[in-house]
CSV table of C-alpha atoms and ligand atoms in Angstrom, one decimal:
chain,number,residue,atom,x,y,z
A,277,UNK,CA,-24.2,-9.2,12.8
A,278,UNK,CA,-22.8,-9.7,9.2
A,279,UNK,CA,-20.1,-12.2,8.5
A,280,UNK,CA,-16.9,-11.1,6.8
A,281,UNK,CA,-18.1,-11.8,3.3
A,282,UNK,CA,-21.6,-10.4,4.0
A,283,UNK,CA,-20.1,-7.2,5.3
A,284,UNK,CA,-17.6,-6.9,2.4
A,285,UNK,CA,-20.5,-7.4,0.0
A,286,UNK,CA,-22.6,-4.7,1.7
A,287,UNK,CA,-19.6,-2.4,1.2
A,288,UNK,CA,-19.0,-3.3,-2.4
A,289,UNK,CA,-22.7,-3.0,-3.3
A,290,UNK,CA,-22.9,0.4,-1.7
A,291,UNK,CA,-20.0,2.0,-3.7
A,292,UNK,CA,-19.7,2.9,-7.4
A,293,UNK,CA,-16.9,4.1,-9.6
A,294,UNK,CA,-16.3,7.9,-9.6
A,295,UNK,CA,-16.1,9.8,-12.8
A,296,UNK,CA,-13.2,9.7,-15.3
A,297,UNK,CA,-10.4,12.1,-16.2
A,298,UNK,CA,-7.7,12.2,-18.8
A,299,UNK,CA,-4.2,11.9,-17.7
A,300,UNK,CA,-0.8,11.7,-19.5
A,301,UNK,CA,-0.1,8.1,-20.4
A,302,UNK,CA,3.3,8.4,-18.9
A,303,UNK,CA,1.7,9.1,-15.5
A,304,UNK,CA,-1.1,6.6,-15.7
A,305,UNK,CA,0.6,3.7,-14.0
A,306,UNK,CA,-1.7,2.0,-11.5
A,307,UNK,CA,-4.8,3.8,-12.7
A,308,UNK,CA,-7.7,2.0,-14.3
A,309,UNK,CA,-8.9,2.6,-17.9
A,310,UNK,CA,-12.3,4.3,-17.9
A,311,UNK,CA,-13.0,3.6,-21.6
A,312,UNK,CA,-12.4,0.9,-24.2
A,313,UNK,CA,-9.2,1.5,-26.2
A,314,UNK,CA,-9.2,0.3,-29.8
A,315,UNK,CA,-6.2,0.3,-32.1
A,316,UNK,CA,-6.2,3.4,-34.5
A,317,UNK,CA,-3.6,1.5,-36.6
A,318,UNK,CA,-2.0,-1.9,-36.9
A,319,UNK,CA,1.1,-3.0,-35.0
A,320,UNK,CA,3.6,-3.4,-36.5
A,321,UNK,CA,2.6,-0.5,-38.7
A,322,UNK,CA,4.3,-2.1,-41.8
A,323,UNK,CA,6.2,-5.2,-42.6
A,324,UNK,CA,9.7,-4.8,-41.1
A,325,UNK,CA,12.9,-6.7,-40.4
A,326,UNK,CA,13.3,-8.8,-37.2
A,327,UNK,CA,17.1,-8.9,-37.7
A,328,UNK,CA,20.1,-7.0,-38.8
A,329,UNK,CA,20.9,-8.5,-42.2
A,330,UNK,CA,19.9,-8.5,-45.8
A,331,UNK,CA,16.4,-8.3,-47.3
A,332,UNK,CA,16.2,-10.7,-50.2
A,333,UNK,CA,13.9,-12.5,-52.6
A,334,UNK,CA,13.8,-16.0,-51.1
A,335,UNK,CA,13.4,-17.4,-54.7
A,336,UNK,CA,17.0,-16.2,-55.4
A,337,UNK,CA,18.3,-18.2,-52.5
A,338,UNK,CA,17.2,-21.8,-53.2
A,339,UNK,CA,20.9,-22.8,-53.1
A,340,UNK,CA,24.2,-20.9,-52.5
A,341,UNK,CA,23.9,-17.5,-54.2
A,342,UNK,CA,25.8,-14.2,-54.6
A,343,UNK,CA,23.5,-11.2,-54.6
A,344,UNK,CA,24.3,-7.6,-55.5
A,345,UNK,CA,23.9,-5.1,-52.7
A,346,UNK,CA,21.8,-2.3,-54.1
A,347,UNK,CA,20.8,-0.3,-51.0
A,348,UNK,CA,20.8,0.2,-47.2
A,349,UNK,CA,17.8,0.8,-45.0
A,350,UNK,CA,18.6,1.8,-41.4
A,351,UNK,CA,16.1,1.7,-38.6
A,352,UNK,CA,13.8,4.6,-39.2
A,353,UNK,CA,14.7,4.6,-42.9
A,354,UNK,CA,12.3,4.1,-45.8
A,355,UNK,CA,12.2,1.4,-48.5
A,356,UNK,CA,11.7,3.5,-51.6
A,357,UNK,CA,12.9,1.2,-54.5
A,358,UNK,CA,11.8,-2.2,-55.5
A,359,UNK,CA,14.5,-4.8,-55.1
A,360,UNK,CA,15.2,-6.5,-58.4
A,361,UNK,CA,15.9,-10.3,-58.8
A,362,UNK,CA,19.6,-11.1,-57.9
A,363,UNK,CA,19.8,-8.2,-55.6
A,364,UNK,CA,19.8,-7.6,-51.8
A,365,UNK,CA,19.4,-4.6,-49.5
A,366,UNK,CA,21.3,-4.3,-46.2
A,367,UNK,CA,18.6,-3.8,-43.6
A,368,UNK,CA,18.6,-3.1,-39.9
A,369,UNK,CA,16.1,-4.4,-37.2
A,370,UNK,CA,12.8,-2.6,-37.4
A,371,UNK,CA,13.4,-1.1,-40.9
A,372,UNK,CA,10.6,-1.5,-43.4
A,373,UNK,CA,10.9,-4.4,-45.8
A,374,UNK,CA,11.5,-3.1,-49.4
A,375,UNK,CA,9.1,-4.0,-52.2
A,376,UNK,CA,10.1,-7.2,-53.9
A,377,UNK,CA,11.7,-8.8,-50.8
A,378,UNK,CA,10.0,-11.6,-48.9
A,379,UNK,CA,12.8,-12.7,-46.5
A,380,UNK,CA,15.6,-11.5,-44.3
A,381,UNK,CA,18.9,-13.3,-43.9
A,382,UNK,CA,20.8,-12.3,-40.7
A,383,UNK,CA,24.3,-11.0,-41.1
A,384,UNK,CA,25.7,-14.1,-39.3
A,385,UNK,CA,24.6,-16.3,-42.1
A,386,UNK,CA,26.2,-14.2,-44.9
A,387,UNK,CA,29.6,-13.1,-46.3
A,388,UNK,CA,30.0,-9.6,-47.7
A,389,UNK,CA,32.6,-8.4,-50.1
A,390,UNK,CA,33.0,-6.5,-53.3
A,391,UNK,CA,29.6,-5.0,-53.2
A,392,UNK,CA,28.0,-8.4,-53.1
A,393,UNK,CA,26.7,-10.7,-50.4
A,394,UNK,CA,27.2,-14.5,-50.4
A,395,UNK,CA,24.5,-16.7,-48.9
A,396,UNK,CA,24.4,-20.4,-48.4
A,397,UNK,CA,20.8,-21.0,-49.2
A,398,UNK,CA,18.1,-22.6,-47.1
A,399,UNK,CA,16.1,-19.4,-47.0
A,400,UNK,CA,12.4,-19.7,-46.4
A,401,UNK,CA,9.8,-17.2,-47.6
A,402,UNK,CA,8.7,-14.8,-44.7
A,403,UNK,CA,11.7,-15.6,-42.5
A,404,UNK,CA,12.8,-12.9,-40.0
A,405,UNK,CA,10.0,-10.6,-41.1
A,406,UNK,CA,7.5,-9.1,-38.7
A,407,UNK,CA,4.3,-8.5,-40.6
A,408,UNK,CA,2.0,-5.6,-40.5
A,409,UNK,CA,-0.8,-6.2,-38.0
A,410,UNK,CA,0.6,-9.5,-36.7
A,411,UNK,CA,0.6,-8.0,-33.2
A,412,UNK,CA,-2.5,-5.8,-33.2
A,413,UNK,CA,-4.9,-5.1,-36.1
A,414,UNK,CA,-6.3,-1.7,-36.8
A,415,UNK,CA,-9.7,-1.5,-35.1
A,416,UNK,CA,-9.0,-4.3,-32.5
A,417,UNK,CA,-10.3,-3.7,-29.0
A,418,UNK,CA,-7.0,-4.0,-27.3
A,419,UNK,CA,-7.6,-2.7,-23.8
A,420,UNK,CA,-11.2,-2.8,-22.4
A,421,UNK,CA,-12.6,-0.4,-19.8
A,422,UNK,CA,-11.6,-1.5,-16.3
A,423,UNK,CA,-8.1,-2.6,-17.3
A,424,UNK,CA,-5.5,-1.8,-14.6
A,425,UNK,CA,-2.6,0.0,-16.2
A,426,UNK,CA,0.7,-1.8,-15.7
A,427,UNK,CA,3.9,-1.0,-17.6
A,428,UNK,CA,2.7,-3.4,-20.3
A,429,UNK,CA,-0.5,-1.5,-20.9
A,430,UNK,CA,1.4,1.8,-20.8
A,431,UNK,CA,3.6,0.4,-23.5
A,432,UNK,CA,0.6,-0.7,-25.6
A,433,UNK,CA,-1.1,2.7,-25.2
A,434,UNK,CA,2.1,4.6,-26.2
A,435,UNK,CA,2.6,2.3,-29.2
A,436,UNK,CA,-0.9,3.2,-30.3
A,437,UNK,CA,-0.1,6.9,-30.1
A,438,UNK,CA,-2.3,7.5,-27.1
A,439,UNK,CA,-0.5,10.4,-25.3
A,440,UNK,CA,-3.5,10.8,-22.9
A,441,UNK,CA,-5.8,8.1,-21.5
A,442,UNK,CA,-9.2,8.2,-19.8
A,443,UNK,CA,-8.8,6.8,-16.3
A,444,UNK,CA,-11.1,6.7,-13.3
A,445,UNK,CA,-10.5,9.5,-10.9
A,446,UNK,CA,-8.5,8.9,-7.8
A,447,UNK,CA,-10.6,8.6,-4.7
A,448,UNK,CA,-9.9,11.4,-2.1
A,449,UNK,CA,-10.1,9.7,1.3
A,450,UNK,CA,-10.5,11.8,4.4
A,451,UNK,CA,-8.6,10.2,7.3
A,452,UNK,CA,-9.6,11.0,10.8
A,453,UNK,CA,-8.2,9.8,14.2
A,454,UNK,CA,-10.2,10.2,17.3
A,455,UNK,CA,-9.2,10.1,21.0
A,456,UNK,CA,-8.0,12.4,23.8
A,457,UNK,CA,-5.0,10.2,24.4
A,458,UNK,CA,-3.4,11.0,21.0
A,459,UNK,CA,-0.6,13.2,20.1
A,460,UNK,CA,0.7,13.9,16.6
A,461,UNK,CA,3.8,12.2,15.4
A,462,UNK,CA,6.8,14.6,16.3
A,463,UNK,CA,5.0,16.2,19.2
A,464,UNK,CA,6.6,15.6,22.6
A,465,UNK,CA,4.4,13.4,24.9
A,466,UNK,CA,3.1,15.3,28.0
A,467,UNK,CA,2.4,12.1,30.0
A,468,UNK,CA,3.2,8.4,29.7
A,469,UNK,CA,-0.4,7.7,28.9
A,470,UNK,CA,-0.2,9.6,25.6
A,471,UNK,CA,-0.1,7.6,22.4
A,472,UNK,CA,1.3,8.7,19.1
A,473,UNK,CA,-1.3,9.0,16.4
A,474,UNK,CA,0.2,6.3,14.2
A,475,UNK,CA,-3.2,5.4,12.6
A,476,UNK,CA,-3.4,8.6,10.6
A,477,UNK,CA,-0.1,8.0,8.9
A,478,UNK,CA,-0.6,4.2,8.6
A,479,UNK,CA,-4.1,4.6,7.1
A,480,UNK,CA,-2.9,7.3,4.8
A,481,UNK,CA,-0.1,5.0,3.6
A,482,UNK,CA,-2.6,2.2,3.1
A,483,UNK,CA,-4.8,4.6,1.1
A,484,UNK,CA,-1.9,5.6,-1.1
A,485,UNK,CA,-1.1,1.9,-1.7
A,486,UNK,CA,-4.5,1.5,-3.3
A,487,UNK,CA,-3.7,4.4,-5.6
A,488,UNK,CA,-6.1,6.8,-3.8
A,489,UNK,CA,-5.3,10.1,-2.2
A,490,UNK,CA,-5.5,10.6,1.6
A,491,UNK,CA,-6.7,13.9,3.0
A,492,UNK,CA,-5.4,14.1,6.6
A,493,UNK,CA,-7.9,15.6,9.0
A,494,UNK,CA,-5.8,15.1,12.1
A,495,UNK,CA,-7.3,14.2,15.5
A,496,UNK,CA,-10.9,14.7,16.7
A,497,UNK,CA,-10.9,15.1,20.5
A,498,UNK,CA,-13.5,13.2,22.6
A,499,UNK,CA,-16.3,15.7,22.5
A,500,UNK,CA,-19.3,16.0,20.2
A,501,UNK,CA,-18.6,19.4,18.6
A,502,UNK,CA,-15.0,18.5,17.8
A,503,UNK,CA,-16.2,15.2,16.2
A,504,UNK,CA,-19.0,16.9,14.3
A,505,UNK,CA,-16.6,19.6,12.9
A,506,UNK,CA,-14.1,17.1,11.6
A,507,UNK,CA,-16.6,14.6,10.3
A,508,UNK,CA,-18.5,17.3,8.5
A,509,UNK,CA,-15.2,18.2,6.8
A,510,UNK,CA,-14.5,14.5,6.1
A,511,UNK,CA,-17.9,14.0,4.3
A,512,UNK,CA,-16.8,16.5,1.7
A,513,UNK,CA,-14.2,14.0,0.5
A,514,UNK,CA,-15.1,10.9,-1.7
A,515,UNK,CA,-14.7,8.6,1.3
A,516,UNK,CA,-14.1,8.9,5.0
A,517,UNK,CA,-12.2,6.6,7.3
A,518,UNK,CA,-12.1,7.2,11.0
A,519,UNK,CA,-10.3,5.2,13.7
A,520,UNK,CA,-11.2,4.5,17.3
A,521,UNK,CA,-14.2,5.5,19.4
A,522,UNK,CA,-16.3,2.6,18.2
A,523,UNK,CA,-15.5,-0.1,20.7
A,524,UNK,CA,-17.8,-1.2,23.5
A,525,UNK,CA,-17.4,0.7,26.7
A,526,UNK,CA,-16.5,3.9,25.0
A,527,UNK,CA,-19.2,6.5,24.7
A,528,UNK,CA,-19.7,5.9,21.0
A,529,UNK,CA,-19.1,9.4,19.8
A,530,UNK,CA,-18.2,8.5,16.2
A,531,UNK,CA,-21.4,6.6,15.5
A,532,UNK,CA,-23.5,9.2,17.4
A,533,UNK,CA,-22.1,12.1,15.3
A,534,UNK,CA,-22.3,10.1,12.1
A,535,UNK,CA,-26.0,9.5,12.7
A,536,UNK,CA,-26.6,13.1,13.5
A,537,UNK,CA,-25.0,14.2,10.3
A,538,UNK,CA,-27.2,11.9,8.2
A,539,UNK,CA,-24.8,9.0,7.6
A,540,UNK,CA,-27.0,5.9,7.1
A,541,UNK,CA,-25.6,3.0,9.1
A,542,UNK,CA,-25.3,-0.3,7.1
A,543,UNK,CA,-23.5,-2.3,9.8
A,544,UNK,CA,-21.7,-1.5,13.1
A,545,UNK,CA,-20.2,-4.8,14.0
A,546,UNK,CA,-18.8,-7.7,11.9
A,547,UNK,CA,-18.4,-11.3,12.9
A,548,UNK,CA,-14.6,-11.3,12.6
A,549,UNK,CA,-11.5,-11.2,14.8
A,550,UNK,CA,-9.7,-8.9,15.0
A,551,UNK,CA,-11.8,-6.0,13.8
A,552,UNK,CA,-15.3,-6.8,15.3
A,553,UNK,CA,-16.3,-3.2,16.1
A,554,UNK,CA,-16.1,-2.0,12.5
A,555,UNK,CA,-18.9,0.2,11.3
A,556,UNK,CA,-19.9,1.2,7.8
A,557,UNK,CA,-22.4,3.7,6.5
A,558,UNK,CA,-23.3,5.9,3.5
A,559,UNK,CA,-24.1,9.6,3.1
A,560,UNK,CA,-25.0,10.9,-0.4
A,561,UNK,CA,-22.7,8.3,-2.1
A,562,UNK,CA,-19.8,8.9,0.3
A,563,UNK,CA,-18.9,5.7,2.1
A,564,UNK,CA,-17.9,6.1,5.8
A,565,UNK,CA,-15.7,3.5,7.5
A,566,UNK,CA,-15.4,3.6,11.3
A,567,UNK,CA,-12.5,1.3,12.1
A,568,UNK,CA,-11.3,0.2,15.5
A,569,UNK,CA,-8.6,2.3,17.1
A,570,UNK,CA,-6.1,-0.4,17.8
A,571,UNK,CA,-3.5,0.0,15.1
A,572,UNK,CA,-3.5,-3.7,14.2
A,573,UNK,CA,-7.3,-3.9,13.9
A,574,UNK,CA,-7.3,-0.7,12.0
A,575,UNK,CA,-4.9,-2.0,9.3
A,576,UNK,CA,-6.6,-5.4,9.1
A,577,UNK,CA,-10.1,-3.9,8.7
A,578,UNK,CA,-8.7,-1.5,6.2
A,579,UNK,CA,-7.5,-4.5,4.2
A,580,UNK,CA,-10.8,-6.3,4.6
A,581,UNK,CA,-13.3,-3.5,3.7
A,582,UNK,CA,-11.7,-0.2,2.8
A,583,UNK,CA,-9.2,-1.3,0.2
A,584,UNK,CA,-11.7,-3.3,-1.9
A,585,UNK,CA,-14.1,-0.3,-1.7
A,586,UNK,CA,-11.5,2.2,-2.8
A,587,UNK,CA,-10.4,0.0,-5.7
A,588,UNK,CA,-14.1,-0.5,-6.8
A,589,UNK,CA,-14.5,3.3,-6.7
A,590,UNK,CA,-11.5,3.7,-8.9
A,591,UNK,CA,-13.0,1.3,-11.5
A,592,UNK,CA,-11.3,-2.0,-10.6
A,593,UNK,CA,-13.3,-5.1,-11.4
A,594,UNK,CA,-11.1,-7.4,-9.3
A,595,UNK,CA,-10.8,-5.7,-5.9
A,596,UNK,CA,-9.5,-8.4,-3.6
A,597,UNK,CA,-5.9,-9.4,-3.0
A,598,UNK,CA,-4.8,-12.7,-4.6
A,599,UNK,CA,-6.0,-15.5,-2.4
A,600,UNK,CA,-3.6,-18.5,-2.4
A,601,UNK,CA,-3.5,-21.8,-0.6
A,602,UNK,CA,-0.8,-22.2,2.0
A,603,UNK,CA,0.3,-25.1,4.1
A,604,UNK,CA,0.4,-24.4,7.9
A,605,UNK,CA,3.8,-25.2,9.4
A,606,UNK,CA,2.4,-25.5,12.9
A,607,UNK,CA,-0.8,-26.1,14.7
A,608,UNK,CA,-3.2,-23.1,15.1
A,609,UNK,CA,-6.2,-22.9,17.4
A,610,UNK,CA,-9.0,-20.4,17.7
A,611,UNK,CA,-12.4,-20.1,19.2
A,612,UNK,CA,-15.5,-21.2,17.3
A,613,UNK,CA,-17.9,-18.6,15.9
A,614,UNK,CA,-15.9,-15.9,14.0
A,615,UNK,CA,-13.7,-15.8,11.0
A,616,UNK,CA,-10.2,-15.0,12.3
A,617,UNK,CA,-7.5,-13.2,10.4
A,618,UNK,CA,-4.2,-14.8,11.4
A,619,UNK,CA,-1.0,-12.8,10.7
A,620,UNK,CA,1.4,-15.2,9.0
A,621,UNK,CA,4.9,-15.2,7.5
A,622,UNK,CA,5.1,-16.9,4.2
A,623,UNK,CA,7.8,-19.0,2.7
A,624,UNK,CA,7.8,-20.3,-0.8
A,625,UNK,CA,9.5,-23.7,-1.1
A,626,UNK,CA,9.4,-25.6,-4.4
A,627,UNK,CA,6.8,-23.2,-5.7
A,628,UNK,CA,4.4,-23.9,-2.8
A,629,UNK,CA,3.4,-21.5,0.0
A,630,UNK,CA,4.0,-22.3,3.6
A,631,UNK,CA,2.4,-20.2,6.3
A,632,UNK,CA,3.8,-19.8,9.9
A,633,UNK,CA,2.2,-17.7,12.6
A,634,UNK,CA,4.0,-14.4,12.7
A,635,UNK,CA,3.8,-14.5,16.5
A,636,UNK,CA,1.5,-13.3,19.3
A,637,UNK,CA,-1.9,-12.7,17.6
A,638,UNK,CA,-3.1,-10.3,20.4
A,639,UNK,CA,-4.3,-7.2,18.6
A,640,UNK,CA,-2.0,-5.1,20.9
A,641,UNK,CA,1.0,-6.7,19.2
A,642,UNK,CA,2.0,-4.5,16.3
A,643,UNK,CA,5.3,-6.3,15.8
A,644,UNK,CA,3.4,-9.3,14.5
A,645,UNK,CA,1.8,-7.2,11.8
A,646,UNK,CA,5.2,-6.0,10.8
A,647,UNK,CA,6.4,-9.6,10.5
A,648,UNK,CA,3.3,-10.7,8.5
A,649,UNK,CA,3.5,-11.3,4.8
A,650,UNK,CA,-0.1,-12.4,4.6
A,651,UNK,CA,-3.4,-12.9,6.5
A,652,UNK,CA,-4.7,-16.4,6.8
A,653,UNK,CA,-8.5,-16.4,6.7
A,654,UNK,CA,-9.5,-19.1,9.2
A,655,UNK,CA,-13.2,-20.1,8.8
A,656,UNK,CA,-15.7,-19.3,11.5
A,657,UNK,CA,-16.7,-22.8,12.7
A,658,UNK,CA,-13.4,-24.5,12.8
A,659,UNK,CA,-11.2,-24.4,16.0
A,660,UNK,CA,-8.1,-26.5,15.4
A,661,UNK,CA,-5.9,-26.4,12.3
A,662,UNK,CA,-3.2,-29.0,12.3
A,663,UNK,CA,0.3,-28.6,10.9
A,664,UNK,CA,0.2,-29.6,7.2
A,665,UNK,CA,-3.4,-28.4,6.8
A,666,UNK,CA,-4.1,-26.0,3.9
A,667,UNK,CA,-5.6,-22.6,4.6
A,668,UNK,CA,-6.5,-19.6,2.4
A,669,UNK,CA,-4.2,-16.7,2.8
A,670,UNK,CA,-4.2,-13.3,1.1
A,671,UNK,CA,-0.9,-11.8,0.4
A,672,UNK,CA,-0.4,-8.3,1.7
A,673,UNK,CA,2.2,-7.2,-0.8
A,674,UNK,CA,3.2,-8.1,-4.3
A,675,UNK,CA,6.2,-10.1,-3.1
A,676,UNK,CA,7.0,-12.4,-0.2
A,677,UNK,CA,10.1,-11.5,1.7
B,800,LIG,P1,-10.4,2.5,21.0
B,800,LIG,O1,-10.9,1.9,19.7
B,800,LIG,O2,-10.7,3.9,21.1
B,800,LIG,O3,-10.8,1.7,22.2
B,800,LIG,O4,-8.8,2.4,20.9
B,800,LIG,C1,-8.1,1.1,21.0
B,800,LIG,C2,-6.7,1.3,21.2
B,800,LIG,O5,-6.1,1.9,20.1
B,800,LIG,C3,-6.3,2.2,22.4
B,800,LIG,O6,-5.1,1.6,23.0
B,800,LIG,C4,-6.0,3.5,21.7
B,800,LIG,O7,-5.1,4.3,22.4
B,800,LIG,C5,-5.3,3.0,20.4
B,800,LIG,N1,-5.5,4.0,19.4
B,800,LIG,C6,-6.6,4.7,19.1
B,800,LIG,N2,-6.4,5.6,18.1
B,800,LIG,C7,-5.2,5.5,17.8
B,800,LIG,C8,-4.4,6.1,16.8
B,800,LIG,N3,-4.9,7.1,16.0
B,800,LIG,N4,-3.1,5.8,16.7
B,800,LIG,C9,-2.6,4.8,17.5
B,800,LIG,N5,-3.3,4.2,18.4
B,800,LIG,C10,-4.5,4.5,18.6
B,801,LIG,MG1,-10.8,5.5,22.6
């Protein structure tokens, strides 16, 4: 039985990035660049003013001086004439520096009147000018392939005139729930033993959170033909995630049908808790994840295996959540033998992370998942973790509540 890391490595070695597509830069947030992007021009494009003020010749301003105002360049304007000695041009932030000038004096440091501007001196050459190419030089490799696109990268792409960008395609992920006890959300339960199919919407949400696209296949009832029909449909997607029907005691319909349909099993158990009965296989480049049915286990194993795989398929180099060190606020115990994922609340005090158990760690307790900000990864062999000890946690969201 593979360990957590072995199993995750098997998954990551099995998947590859899908092809690329071109999308509008304005809609590329969260996508991953599929090609290197070099600068077609320099930024700034030309020397320009960093302040509202006067463009001058610094040499005219070695001491107090009175300069003739010979022009005005608004933002977006052009600097057509050379500024003669003893002259100044009123200039707005971002406007190109006119020929002859080598400094800008902000309005606050000047006095205007009678078509002239008075300055007190102390002007240094190059002050308050943004120079051509000081940000990016024409030809620079600015954004390498594999870069995740955040607002900053979108800003850079737009500044370089890239209206469209090549990004890795979104993974289409088929989501299938299995079990006779399930009813769809919104349907009236016909008996108290019925359970709402929360996994389909939860896994679909987790899929969307990675930037991929869920394709909901609904529920496969507990018979071979129903499973086969749905799974065959699911294998047409880029990835397939099923929940339930893989735990011991059940007749293992999911694995049976997957094998029949030619899915090559890579593992069918992992040495972790929760989430032990997680299976993974491949069919013609399509990864198939069979997650446990329990909603907590399904979400945790999605985090552990599916999310990294989907990110890799969408071109990401770094596919795991940020792992941080956190100090336990109370004692935690577990059995020896397996890596445990402990649902914890996180508090940040004085810039340091503190982790407290989010409550009952039984996999039947969904409430504890709701209260969790992070999962602490407790190593296999250790059984007792004292208050004050440091553990690795991976944060489930971008922020801690
Ligand atoms: P199983 O893996 O089939 O043994 O299911 C474990 C537990 O998860 C059982 O209590 C199931 O009723 C529950 N379960 C299975 N599938 C779902 C689902 N799609 N949504 C919510 N709960 C589920
Ligand atoms: Mg079942």
